[in-house]
Amino acid sequence: VYPKERGTPYKLLPFVVVLSPAAIEVLETLFPVPNSQPQSRKKDRMQEKIAEEEMVTPGEVLGKGSEVKAGRGAYIAPYNNTVYASLTGRRCIVPSSPESPDQRPTVEVIGHKAHGPVPEPGCVVIARVTKVMARMASADIMCVGSKAVREKFSGIIRQQDVRATEIDKVDMHTSFRPGDIVKASLSLGDARAYYLSTAQNELGVVSAESMAGGTMVPISWTEMQCPLTGQIEQRKVAKVGA
Amino acid sequence: MAAKAGASPATYSPSPTTYKKNRPPIFTDVDWVRPDGRDFHQCRPAFLRTGAVNAASGSAYAEFGNTKVMVSIFGPRESKKAMIYSDIGRLNCNASDNKEISSQLHKSLEGAIMLDTFPKTTVDVFALVLESGGCDLPVVISCASLALADAGIMMYDLVAAVSVVCTSSCLGKNLVIDPVSEEENYQDGGLMITCLPSRNEVTQLTITGEWSTPKIHEAMELCLDACSKLGKIMRSCLKESSSTSQE
């Protein structure tokens, strides 16, 4: 690993970074697997899905609109009030929760082959910074939620979206560097790129390499330290852990 | 063109005499027998498979007699060609640089895909005609909708396409469904319908050539019936391939 000169933007190789086991643990604390949280499971247990054996294809009738609601993978046609499937997969019926006024069960189709995730507004994504400029930073979106995308999407972090306070005094070079892995929330943006925002405590740089090449350890909201040289570098650091 | 003296101002409309067909009927009293021995209202057996291309999000291969087509789907992914922001997704069809097939494929598929489920991204459809044995475009359309269903793109329904040619001067006064290339060359007119079989909606109707109104009605009914049968075949192919992939 060669020491990198300060301030020189460098092009990243288009390969996925191989994560060391330590890095995987860091990411696992950032994205805990839903099964391990008992509080969120309570709601799911009340709505157990019953997946059926037969496959359905797009356009097949799943039920009447008066009897079932259309969930994910299904849609309701207004002119004859019928629920049709829109994916290929198994039909599954989710019973309605007892306190909702509408007692119809929801019918969903679980696709047998899901394409890579598509970024949706409001979701939290993991991106790698590619360029840092005076008023914005470009990043490649690599994961949406906890799923990796098939092909990367382009995102921009604008100066006003880096943090929540004093947004006009943000210096992009003390917030991000090329190669940093950031966690951000997404909005649809403009034609060229998605807009990413790190303006929350839990969002920001989660992993960065120092100029000497070591993976840095966060020491405050705005600083990270290299374990090899002890040098402190400035970043917009994300709050990790419970 | 000879200009008639004292006639209406010069136009470029064909005069009635040049419009009449000069092509002599090829078979007048002989009954045309289709090269593969089919009935006039009988379609070719369809061989459909999904998952032919591993690198693509979804793919399908279709073989209707001698017409062999492969379609692969990539997406939803970002497109560098997108200059304008759009709230809904985009569909980009490419049939090995054949502009006509690409644009007709686009028209027939865009009515069936739920574009608002993938905003700002693009679904790329690449169609490759490996062998052209007649009736290429309908086979490409059916194969593309099968590939889209395989890729997990949300659709309102599968798209089935069938075409019919009418021949009044050459092959006896008959409507020939699912023509081979030879029959397409002898046609007086062609009609192609792409429809959503279980919702009974038409996404595209293309009529070319000479048709009389009763023949158009007959041809449309033939096509719609064939489309619903093709739709059933496509569904069984999808179910079979996804149940084998689950095991």
GROMACS .gro file of C-alpha atoms in nm:
model
  489
    1VAL     CA    1   0.000   0.000   0.000
    2TYR     CA    2   0.151   0.326  -0.106
    3PRO     CA    3   0.115   0.648   0.092
    4LYS     CA    4  -0.118   0.878  -0.088
    5GLU     CA    5  -0.035   1.243  -0.136
    6ARG     CA    6  -0.265   1.487   0.029
    7GLY     CA    7  -0.523   1.638  -0.193
    8THR     CA    8  -0.458   1.429  -0.503
    9PRO     CA    9  -0.778   1.285  -0.638
   10TYR     CA   10  -0.721   0.936  -0.763
   11LYS     CA   11  -0.932   0.711  -0.976
   12LEU     CA   12  -1.067   0.407  -0.804
   13LEU     CA   13  -1.033   0.067  -0.963
   14PRO     CA   14  -1.377  -0.058  -1.051
   15PHE     CA   15  -1.353  -0.367  -0.831
   16VAL     CA   16  -1.548  -0.434  -0.520
   17VAL     CA   17  -1.341  -0.392  -0.207
   18VAL     CA   18  -1.283  -0.724  -0.034
   19LEU     CA   19  -1.404  -0.684   0.320
   20SER     CA   20  -1.191  -0.814   0.604
   21PRO     CA   21  -1.378  -0.997   0.880
   22ALA     CA   22  -1.335  -0.696   1.104
   23ALA     CA   23  -1.501  -0.477   0.845
   24ILE     CA   24  -1.786  -0.723   0.810
   25GLU     CA   25  -1.843  -0.703   1.184
   26VAL     CA   26  -1.854  -0.327   1.164
   27LEU     CA   27  -2.115  -0.347   0.890
   28GLU     CA   28  -2.317  -0.602   1.084
   29THR     CA   29  -2.345  -0.365   1.376
   30LEU     CA   30  -2.460  -0.098   1.137
   31PHE     CA   31  -2.722  -0.322   0.982
   32PRO     CA   32  -2.840  -0.570   1.242
   33VAL     CA   33  -3.023  -0.864   1.091
   34PRO     CA   34  -3.396  -0.810   1.160
   35ASN     CA   35  -3.438  -1.155   1.318
   36SER     CA   36  -3.215  -1.066   1.607
   37GLN     CA   37  -3.437  -0.781   1.728
   38PRO     CA   38  -3.722  -0.913   1.938
   39GLN     CA   39  -3.927  -0.590   1.937
   40SER     CA   40  -3.977  -0.574   1.560
   41ARG     CA   41  -4.066  -0.942   1.536
   42LYS     CA   42  -4.369  -0.902   1.758
   43LYS     CA   43  -4.558  -0.721   1.486
   44ASP     CA   44  -4.453  -0.974   1.223
   45ARG     CA   45  -4.563  -1.270   1.428
   46MET     CA   46  -4.916  -1.143   1.436
   47GLN     CA   47  -4.927  -1.132   1.056
   48GLU     CA   48  -4.789  -1.466   0.954
   49LYS     CA   49  -4.767  -1.522   0.586
   50ILE     CA   50  -4.908  -1.836   0.435
   51ALA     CA   51  -4.719  -1.910   0.116
   52GLU     CA   52  -4.895  -2.139  -0.125
   53GLU     CA   53  -4.742  -2.403  -0.343
   54GLU     CA   54  -4.865  -2.298  -0.682
   55MET     CA   55  -4.690  -2.036  -0.890
   56VAL     CA   56  -4.868  -1.739  -1.034
   57THR     CA   57  -4.769  -1.536  -1.339
   58PRO     CA   58  -4.831  -1.171  -1.425
   59GLY     CA   59  -5.192  -1.111  -1.517
   60GLU     CA   60  -5.339  -1.401  -1.324
   61VAL     CA   61  -5.642  -1.333  -1.110
   62LEU     CA   62  -5.566  -1.350  -0.739
   63GLY     CA   63  -5.905  -1.258  -0.603
   64LYS     CA   64  -6.181  -1.003  -0.604
   65GLY     CA   65  -6.117  -0.652  -0.481
   66SER     CA   66  -6.403  -0.684  -0.235
   67GLU     CA   67  -6.240  -0.978  -0.062
   68VAL     CA   68  -5.866  -0.910  -0.068
   69LYS     CA   69  -5.631  -0.615  -0.071
   70ALA     CA   70  -5.345  -0.592  -0.317
   71GLY     CA   71  -5.001  -0.612  -0.155
   72ARG     CA   72  -4.657  -0.626  -0.305
   73GLY     CA   73  -4.646  -0.798  -0.642
   74ALA     CA   74  -5.017  -0.754  -0.703
   75TYR     CA   75  -5.235  -0.472  -0.826
   76ILE     CA   76  -5.603  -0.398  -0.845
   77ALA     CA   77  -5.770  -0.316  -1.173
   78PRO     CA   78  -6.029  -0.044  -1.109
   79TYR     CA   79  -6.266  -0.128  -1.391
   80ASN     CA   80  -6.362  -0.473  -1.271
   81ASN     CA   81  -6.233  -0.457  -0.912
   82THR     CA   82  -6.016  -0.765  -0.947
   83VAL     CA   83  -5.672  -0.820  -0.798
   84TYR     CA   84  -5.417  -0.947  -1.050
   85ALA     CA   85  -5.058  -1.060  -0.999
   86SER     CA   86  -4.780  -0.850  -1.143
   87LEU     CA   87  -4.485  -1.082  -1.074
   88THR     CA   88  -4.397  -1.448  -1.126
   89GLY     CA   89  -4.381  -1.625  -0.796
   90ARG     CA   90  -4.574  -1.778  -0.512
   91ARG     CA   91  -4.893  -1.627  -0.386
   92CYS     CA   92  -4.904  -1.563  -0.018
   93ILE     CA   93  -5.184  -1.431   0.196
   94VAL     CA   94  -5.119  -1.203   0.491
   95PRO     CA   95  -5.411  -1.190   0.731
   96SER     CA   96  -5.511  -0.843   0.836
   97SER     CA   97  -5.417  -0.718   1.179
   98PRO     CA   98  -5.709  -0.740   1.423
   99GLU     CA   99  -5.725  -0.369   1.504
  100SER     CA  100  -5.745  -0.236   1.150
  101PRO     CA  101  -6.092  -0.133   1.030
  102ASP     CA  102  -6.047  -0.314   0.700
  103GLN     CA  103  -6.061  -0.685   0.769
  104ARG     CA  104  -5.962  -0.801   0.423
  105PRO     CA  105  -5.643  -1.009   0.403
  106THR     CA  106  -5.361  -0.883   0.184
  107VAL     CA  107  -5.246  -1.099  -0.103
  108GLU     CA  108  -4.883  -1.070  -0.211
  109VAL     CA  109  -4.666  -1.240  -0.466
  110ILE     CA  110  -4.317  -1.339  -0.357
  111GLY     CA  111  -4.106  -1.322  -0.669
  112HIS     CA  112  -3.888  -1.625  -0.727
  113LYS     CA  113  -3.617  -1.415  -0.887
  114ALA     CA  114  -3.583  -1.061  -0.771
  115HIS     CA  115  -3.380  -0.823  -0.978
  116GLY     CA  116  -3.126  -0.612  -0.793
  117PRO     CA  117  -3.273  -0.354  -0.560
  118VAL     CA  118  -3.373  -0.017  -0.701
  119PRO     CA  119  -3.302   0.289  -0.486
  120GLU     CA  120  -3.620   0.433  -0.346
  121PRO     CA  121  -3.661   0.778  -0.191
  122GLY     CA  122  -3.600   0.772   0.182
  123CYS     CA  123  -3.401   0.451   0.194
  124VAL     CA  124  -3.057   0.432   0.355
  125VAL     CA  125  -2.780   0.339   0.116
  126ILE     CA  126  -2.411   0.265   0.137
  127ALA     CA  127  -2.199   0.450  -0.116
  128ARG     CA  128  -1.834   0.492  -0.195
  129VAL     CA  129  -1.709   0.846  -0.256
  130THR     CA  130  -1.539   0.888  -0.592
  131LYS     CA  131  -1.480   1.262  -0.631
  132VAL     CA  132  -1.474   1.548  -0.386
  133MET     CA  133  -1.526   1.897  -0.522
  134ALA     CA  134  -1.580   2.238  -0.368
  135ARG     CA  135  -1.955   2.216  -0.332
  136MET     CA  136  -2.036   1.851  -0.377
  137ALA     CA  137  -1.901   1.500  -0.366
  138SER     CA  138  -1.983   1.222  -0.612
  139ALA     CA  139  -2.045   0.875  -0.479
  140ASP     CA  140  -2.129   0.534  -0.629
  141ILE     CA  141  -2.423   0.368  -0.456
  142MET     CA  142  -2.323   0.008  -0.383
  143CYS     CA  143  -2.593  -0.118  -0.142
  144VAL     CA  144  -2.956  -0.030  -0.093
  145GLY     CA  145  -3.057  -0.116   0.262
  146SER     CA  146  -2.870  -0.440   0.322
  147LYS     CA  147  -2.874  -0.571  -0.035
  148ALA     CA  148  -2.599  -0.507  -0.285
  149VAL     CA  149  -2.700  -0.366  -0.621
  150ARG     CA  150  -2.614  -0.543  -0.945
  151GLU     CA  151  -2.487  -0.232  -1.118
  152LYS     CA  152  -2.389   0.082  -0.934
  153PHE     CA  153  -2.598   0.397  -0.935
  154SER     CA  154  -2.455   0.749  -0.928
  155GLY     CA  155  -2.520   0.976  -0.635
  156ILE     CA  156  -2.416   1.325  -0.527
  157ILE     CA  157  -2.373   1.463  -0.178
  158ARG     CA  158  -2.430   1.836  -0.196
  159GLN     CA  159  -2.269   2.083   0.041
  160GLN     CA  160  -2.603   2.164   0.205
  161ASP     CA  161  -2.680   1.797   0.267
  162VAL     CA  162  -2.364   1.706   0.458
  163ARG     CA  163  -2.486   1.804   0.802
  164ALA     CA  164  -2.783   1.965   0.967
  165THR     CA  165  -2.619   2.271   1.125
  166GLU     CA  166  -2.422   2.557   0.965
  167ILE     CA  167  -2.474   2.412   0.624
  168ASP     CA  168  -2.315   2.702   0.438
  169LYS     CA  169  -1.986   2.667   0.627
  170VAL     CA  170  -1.926   2.306   0.527
  171ASP     CA  171  -1.585   2.226   0.376
  172MET     CA  172  -1.624   1.921   0.156
  173HIS     CA  173  -1.260   1.820   0.192
  174THR     CA  174  -1.285   1.792   0.570
  175SER     CA  175  -1.603   1.586   0.539
  176PHE     CA  176  -1.520   1.326   0.275
  177ARG     CA  177  -1.227   1.192   0.081
  178PRO     CA  178  -1.231   0.971  -0.229
  179GLY     CA  179  -1.257   0.609  -0.125
  180ASP     CA  180  -1.461   0.666   0.189
  181ILE     CA  181  -1.758   0.441   0.253
  182VAL     CA  182  -2.054   0.651   0.358
  183LYS     CA  183  -2.400   0.573   0.480
  184ALA     CA  184  -2.658   0.820   0.350
  185SER     CA  185  -3.025   0.859   0.291
  186LEU     CA  186  -3.145   0.891  -0.064
  187SER     CA  187  -3.380   1.112  -0.260
  188LEU     CA  188  -3.455   1.094  -0.629
  189GLY     CA  189  -3.250   1.397  -0.726
  190ASP     CA  190  -3.219   1.511  -1.084
  191ALA     CA  191  -3.165   1.343  -1.419
  192ARG     CA  192  -2.800   1.270  -1.370
  193ALA     CA  193  -2.773   1.143  -1.014
  194TYR     CA  194  -2.949   1.062  -0.693
  195TYR     CA  195  -2.911   1.308  -0.407
  196LEU     CA  196  -2.758   1.163  -0.092
  197SER     CA  197  -2.786   1.325   0.247
  198THR     CA  198  -2.572   1.262   0.553
  199ALA     CA  199  -2.747   1.523   0.766
  200GLN     CA  200  -2.816   1.296   1.061
  201ASN     CA  201  -2.607   1.159   1.345
  202GLU     CA  202  -2.620   0.801   1.219
  203LEU     CA  203  -2.523   0.898   0.865
  204GLY     CA  204  -2.181   0.985   0.732
  205VAL     CA  205  -1.847   0.816   0.688
  206VAL     CA  206  -1.846   0.465   0.830
  207SER     CA  207  -1.514   0.344   0.700
  208ALA     CA  208  -1.217   0.532   0.562
  209GLU     CA  209  -0.854   0.465   0.485
  210SER     CA  210  -0.589   0.699   0.609
  211MET     CA  211  -0.311   0.837   0.395
  212ALA     CA  212  -0.080   0.574   0.535
  213GLY     CA  213  -0.319   0.301   0.430
  214GLY     CA  214  -0.470   0.185   0.759
  215THR     CA  215  -0.841   0.167   0.832
  216MET     CA  216  -0.914   0.461   1.055
  217VAL     CA  217  -1.093   0.455   1.388
  218PRO     CA  218  -1.354   0.725   1.463
  219ILE     CA  219  -1.272   0.938   1.764
  220SER     CA  220  -1.533   1.214   1.746
  221TRP     CA  221  -1.807   1.358   1.524
  222THR     CA  222  -1.551   1.512   1.296
  223GLU     CA  223  -1.228   1.318   1.339
  224MET     CA  224  -1.086   0.977   1.264
  225GLN     CA  225  -0.744   0.846   1.364
  226CYS     CA  226  -0.514   0.614   1.179
  227PRO     CA  227  -0.397   0.320   1.394
  228LEU     CA  228  -0.064   0.289   1.214
  229THR     CA  229   0.064   0.644   1.235
  230GLY     CA  230  -0.164   0.807   1.492
  231GLN     CA  231  -0.248   1.081   1.245
  232ILE     CA  232  -0.588   1.242   1.285
  233GLU     CA  233  -0.793   1.321   0.976
  234GLN     CA  234  -1.118   1.509   0.948
  235ARG     CA  235  -1.436   1.347   0.825
  236LYS     CA  236  -1.810   1.372   0.883
  237VAL     CA  237  -1.830   1.060   1.097
  238ALA     CA  238  -2.141   0.845   1.139
  239LYS     CA  239  -2.251   0.738   1.482
  240VAL     CA  240  -2.215   0.362   1.490
  241GLY     CA  241  -2.377   0.120   1.730
  242ALA     CA  242  -2.671   0.132   1.967
  243MET     CA  243  -4.592   1.090  -6.480
  244ALA     CA  244  -4.782   1.232  -6.781
  245ALA     CA  245  -4.957   1.559  -6.700
  246LYS     CA  246  -5.307   1.585  -6.843
  247ALA     CA  247  -5.371   1.916  -7.017
  248GLY     CA  248  -5.625   2.140  -6.845
  249ALA     CA  249  -5.648   1.907  -6.547
  250SER     CA  250  -5.627   1.987  -6.177
  251PRO     CA  251  -5.299   2.140  -6.050
  252ALA     CA  252  -4.998   1.908  -6.039
  253THR     CA  253  -5.008   1.656  -5.755
  254TYR     CA  254  -4.812   1.349  -5.682
  255SER     CA  255  -5.105   1.115  -5.620
  256PRO     CA  256  -5.085   0.799  -5.827
  257SER     CA  257  -5.328   0.783  -6.113
  258PRO     CA  258  -5.588   0.507  -6.083
  259THR     CA  259  -5.446   0.300  -6.367
  260THR     CA  260  -5.099   0.266  -6.219
  261TYR     CA  261  -5.243   0.168  -5.885
  262LYS     CA  262  -5.392  -0.161  -6.002
  263LYS     CA  263  -5.176  -0.453  -5.921
  264ASN     CA  264  -4.984  -0.593  -6.213
  265ARG     CA  265  -4.865  -0.899  -6.035
  266PRO     CA  266  -5.022  -1.208  -6.191
  267PRO     CA  267  -5.180  -1.455  -5.954
  268ILE     CA  268  -4.939  -1.731  -5.890
  269PHE     CA  269  -5.172  -2.007  -5.791
  270THR     CA  270  -5.523  -1.955  -5.920
  271ASP     CA  271  -5.694  -2.287  -5.912
  272VAL     CA  272  -5.439  -2.484  -5.718
  273ASP     CA  273  -5.493  -2.497  -5.345
  274TRP     CA  274  -5.192  -2.371  -5.158
  275VAL     CA  275  -5.055  -2.626  -4.919
  276ARG     CA  276  -4.847  -2.474  -4.642
  277PRO     CA  277  -4.486  -2.589  -4.648
  278ASP     CA  278  -4.509  -2.743  -4.302
  279GLY     CA  279  -4.845  -2.903  -4.369
  280ARG     CA  280  -5.044  -2.679  -4.136
  281ASP     CA  281  -5.403  -2.576  -4.172
  282PHE     CA  282  -5.461  -2.213  -4.271
  283HIS     CA  283  -5.580  -2.132  -3.921
  284GLN     CA  284  -5.322  -2.331  -3.736
  285CYS     CA  285  -5.020  -2.184  -3.564
  286ARG     CA  286  -4.676  -2.332  -3.536
  287PRO     CA  287  -4.590  -2.522  -3.217
  288ALA     CA  288  -4.410  -2.293  -2.975
  289PHE     CA  289  -4.096  -2.386  -2.783
  290LEU     CA  290  -4.024  -2.140  -2.503
  291ARG     CA  291  -3.757  -2.140  -2.238
  292THR     CA  292  -3.656  -1.880  -1.983
  293GLY     CA  293  -3.322  -1.827  -1.815
  294ALA     CA  294  -3.108  -1.879  -2.123
  295VAL     CA  295  -2.861  -1.596  -2.044
  296ASN     CA  296  -2.700  -1.604  -1.701
  297ALA     CA  297  -2.548  -1.258  -1.713
  298ALA     CA  298  -2.881  -1.085  -1.772
  299SER     CA  299  -3.148  -1.006  -1.514
  300GLY     CA  300  -3.390  -1.213  -1.719
  301SER     CA  301  -3.392  -1.384  -2.055
  302ALA     CA  302  -3.600  -1.606  -2.279
  303TYR     CA  303  -3.554  -1.816  -2.590
  304ALA     CA  304  -3.838  -1.885  -2.833
  305GLU     CA  305  -3.855  -2.117  -3.128
  306PHE     CA  306  -4.164  -2.109  -3.350
  307GLY     CA  307  -4.082  -2.344  -3.636
  308ASN     CA  308  -3.783  -2.191  -3.809
  309THR     CA  309  -3.800  -1.856  -3.632
  310LYS     CA  310  -3.556  -1.856  -3.343
  311VAL     CA  311  -3.531  -1.554  -3.116
  312MET     CA  312  -3.346  -1.479  -2.793
  313VAL     CA  313  -3.424  -1.182  -2.572
  314SER     CA  314  -3.227  -1.066  -2.268
  315ILE     CA  315  -3.327  -0.803  -2.016
  316PHE     CA  316  -3.093  -0.583  -1.814
  317GLY     CA  317  -3.228  -0.368  -1.541
  318PRO     CA  318  -3.363  -0.168  -1.383
  319ARG     CA  319  -3.034   0.012  -1.404
  320GLU     CA  320  -2.901   0.359  -1.455
  321SER     CA  321  -2.877   0.485  -1.809
  322LYS     CA  322  -2.619   0.737  -1.922
  323LYS     CA  323  -2.844   0.836  -2.211
  324ALA     CA  324  -3.105   0.977  -1.976
  325MET     CA  325  -3.085   1.351  -2.010
  326ILE     CA  326  -3.425   1.439  -1.871
  327TYR     CA  327  -3.550   1.359  -1.526
  328SER     CA  328  -3.849   1.129  -1.528
  329ASP     CA  329  -4.077   1.024  -1.244
  330ILE     CA  330  -4.138   0.687  -1.398
  331GLY     CA  331  -3.903   0.430  -1.542
  332ARG     CA  332  -3.789   0.404  -1.900
  333LEU     CA  333  -3.789   0.120  -2.144
  334ASN     CA  334  -3.514   0.089  -2.402
  335CYS     CA  335  -3.556  -0.169  -2.676
  336ASN     CA  336  -3.282  -0.274  -2.913
  337ALA     CA  337  -3.327  -0.544  -3.175
  338SER     CA  338  -2.974  -0.568  -3.319
  339ASP     CA  339  -2.997  -0.219  -3.469
  340ASN     CA  340  -3.317  -0.291  -3.658
  341LYS     CA  341  -3.498   0.037  -3.593
  342GLU     CA  342  -3.838  -0.084  -3.706
  343ILE     CA  343  -3.852  -0.392  -3.487
  344SER     CA  344  -3.708  -0.195  -3.196
  345SER     CA  345  -3.971   0.076  -3.212
  346GLN     CA  346  -4.259  -0.168  -3.254
  347LEU     CA  347  -4.129  -0.377  -2.967
  348HIS     CA  348  -4.117  -0.064  -2.755
  349LYS     CA  349  -4.474   0.030  -2.839
  350SER     CA  350  -4.612  -0.309  -2.761
  351LEU     CA  351  -4.426  -0.355  -2.431
  352GLU     CA  352  -4.464  -0.012  -2.275
  353GLY     CA  353  -4.834  -0.061  -2.225
  354ALA     CA  354  -4.778  -0.374  -2.020
  355ILE     CA  355  -4.497  -0.274  -1.784
  356MET     CA  356  -4.558  -0.081  -1.462
  357LEU     CA  357  -4.307   0.193  -1.526
  358ASP     CA  358  -4.371   0.374  -1.199
  359THR     CA  359  -4.226   0.089  -0.994
  360PHE     CA  360  -3.873   0.181  -1.098
  361PRO     CA  361  -3.849   0.561  -1.120
  362LYS     CA  362  -3.551   0.722  -1.290
  363THR     CA  363  -3.401   0.389  -1.398
  364THR     CA  364  -3.408   0.211  -1.731
  365VAL     CA  365  -3.491  -0.143  -1.833
  366ASP     CA  366  -3.291  -0.250  -2.139
  367VAL     CA  367  -3.441  -0.510  -2.371
  368PHE     CA  368  -3.203  -0.669  -2.619
  369ALA     CA  369  -3.357  -0.893  -2.883
  370LEU     CA  370  -3.155  -1.112  -3.115
  371VAL     CA  371  -3.314  -1.291  -3.408
  372LEU     CA  372  -3.103  -1.601  -3.452
  373GLU     CA  373  -3.299  -1.732  -3.749
  374SER     CA  374  -3.576  -1.557  -3.936
  375GLY     CA  375  -3.841  -1.797  -4.058
  376GLY     CA  376  -4.134  -1.562  -4.093
  377CYS     CA  377  -4.347  -1.380  -3.839
  378ASP     CA  378  -4.040  -1.236  -3.663
  379LEU     CA  379  -4.191  -0.943  -3.481
  380PRO     CA  380  -4.471  -1.128  -3.301
  381VAL     CA  381  -4.226  -1.392  -3.182
  382VAL     CA  382  -3.985  -1.124  -3.060
  383ILE     CA  383  -4.265  -0.951  -2.868
  384SER     CA  384  -4.390  -1.269  -2.701
  385CYS     CA  385  -4.036  -1.375  -2.614
  386ALA     CA  386  -3.958  -1.029  -2.472
  387SER     CA  387  -4.257  -1.033  -2.242
  388LEU     CA  388  -4.157  -1.379  -2.119
  389ALA     CA  389  -3.807  -1.248  -2.048
  390LEU     CA  390  -3.950  -0.949  -1.860
  391ALA     CA  391  -4.158  -1.180  -1.644
  392ASP     CA  392  -3.847  -1.389  -1.582
  393ALA     CA  393  -3.652  -1.078  -1.480
  394GLY     CA  394  -3.904  -0.991  -1.213
  395ILE     CA  395  -4.016  -0.662  -1.368
  396MET     CA  396  -4.369  -0.580  -1.256
  397MET     CA  397  -4.615  -0.603  -1.539
  398TYR     CA  398  -4.989  -0.574  -1.581
  399ASP     CA  399  -4.999  -0.894  -1.785
  400LEU     CA  400  -4.797  -1.102  -2.029
  401VAL     CA  401  -4.796  -0.982  -2.390
  402ALA     CA  402  -4.884  -1.231  -2.662
  403ALA     CA  403  -4.855  -1.140  -3.029
  404VAL     CA  404  -4.983  -1.312  -3.341
  405SER     CA  405  -4.993  -1.202  -3.701
  406VAL     CA  406  -5.215  -1.295  -3.992
  407VAL     CA  407  -5.173  -1.227  -4.362
  408CYS     CA  408  -5.451  -1.205  -4.613
  409THR     CA  409  -5.393  -1.321  -4.964
  410SER     CA  410  -5.661  -1.271  -5.221
  411SER     CA  411  -5.471  -1.298  -5.542
  412CYS     CA  412  -5.207  -1.557  -5.481
  413LEU     CA  413  -5.290  -1.831  -5.242
  414GLY     CA  414  -5.665  -1.844  -5.279
  415LYS     CA  415  -5.884  -1.615  -5.077
  416ASN     CA  416  -5.758  -1.715  -4.740
  417LEU     CA  417  -5.642  -1.574  -4.415
  418VAL     CA  418  -5.316  -1.740  -4.323
  419ILE     CA  419  -5.220  -1.725  -3.959
  420ASP     CA  420  -4.859  -1.730  -3.836
  421PRO     CA  421  -4.710  -1.706  -4.184
  422VAL     CA  422  -4.367  -1.833  -4.284
  423SER     CA  423  -4.140  -1.606  -4.488
  424GLU     CA  424  -4.264  -1.748  -4.819
  425GLU     CA  425  -4.626  -1.673  -4.731
  426GLU     CA  426  -4.532  -1.327  -4.607
  427ASN     CA  427  -4.385  -1.249  -4.947
  428TYR     CA  428  -4.710  -1.337  -5.123
  429GLN     CA  429  -4.928  -1.136  -4.891
  430ASP     CA  430  -5.173  -0.866  -4.992
  431GLY     CA  431  -5.200  -0.736  -4.643
  432GLY     CA  432  -5.080  -0.816  -4.294
  433LEU     CA  433  -5.234  -0.767  -3.953
  434MET     CA  434  -5.058  -0.806  -3.623
  435ILE     CA  435  -5.217  -0.783  -3.279
  436THR     CA  436  -5.035  -0.780  -2.950
  437CYS     CA  437  -5.266  -0.822  -2.659
  438LEU     CA  438  -5.275  -0.889  -2.287
  439PRO     CA  439  -5.453  -1.224  -2.287
  440SER     CA  440  -5.610  -1.242  -1.945
  441ARG     CA  441  -5.717  -0.880  -1.938
  442ASN     CA  442  -5.834  -0.886  -2.300
  443GLU     CA  443  -5.665  -0.556  -2.384
  444VAL     CA  444  -5.475  -0.475  -2.701
  445THR     CA  445  -5.145  -0.288  -2.673
  446GLN     CA  446  -5.069  -0.266  -3.041
  447LEU     CA  447  -5.253  -0.324  -3.367
  448THR     CA  448  -5.066  -0.298  -3.698
  449ILE     CA  449  -5.249  -0.332  -4.029
  450THR     CA  450  -5.070  -0.300  -4.362
  451GLY     CA  451  -5.178  -0.356  -4.719
  452GLU     CA  452  -5.519  -0.418  -4.872
  453TRP     CA  453  -5.799  -0.529  -4.647
  454SER     CA  454  -6.174  -0.540  -4.670
  455THR     CA  455  -6.367  -0.467  -4.353
  456PRO     CA  456  -6.518  -0.814  -4.303
  457LYS     CA  457  -6.175  -0.966  -4.349
  458ILE     CA  458  -6.033  -0.734  -4.086
  459HIS     CA  459  -6.298  -0.846  -3.837
  460GLU     CA  460  -6.232  -1.209  -3.912
  461ALA     CA  461  -5.858  -1.165  -3.887
  462MET     CA  462  -5.883  -0.982  -3.555
  463GLU     CA  463  -6.096  -1.255  -3.405
  464LEU     CA  464  -5.855  -1.520  -3.527
  465CYS     CA  465  -5.562  -1.333  -3.379
  466LEU     CA  466  -5.723  -1.267  -3.043
  467ASP     CA  467  -5.815  -1.630  -3.009
  468ALA     CA  468  -5.463  -1.739  -3.098
  469CYS     CA  469  -5.320  -1.484  -2.854
  470SER     CA  470  -5.518  -1.623  -2.564
  471LYS     CA  471  -5.393  -1.973  -2.643
  472LEU     CA  472  -5.037  -1.847  -2.675
  473GLY     CA  473  -5.082  -1.674  -2.341
  474LYS     CA  474  -5.165  -2.006  -2.177
  475ILE     CA  475  -4.857  -2.166  -2.327
  476MET     CA  476  -4.640  -1.880  -2.201
  477ARG     CA  477  -4.781  -1.908  -1.851
  478SER     CA  478  -4.718  -2.279  -1.832
  479CYS     CA  479  -4.362  -2.224  -1.951
  480LEU     CA  480  -4.303  -1.964  -1.678
  481LYS     CA  481  -4.449  -2.181  -1.405
  482GLU     CA  482  -4.248  -2.481  -1.513
  483SER     CA  483  -3.918  -2.296  -1.522
  484SER     CA  484  -3.969  -2.122  -1.189
  485SER     CA  485  -4.074  -2.441  -1.014
  486THR     CA  486  -3.766  -2.621  -1.144
  487SER     CA  487  -3.546  -2.335  -1.029
  488GLN     CA  488  -3.698  -2.351  -0.684
  489GLU     CA  489  -3.606  -2.716  -0.633
   0.00000   0.00000   0.00000
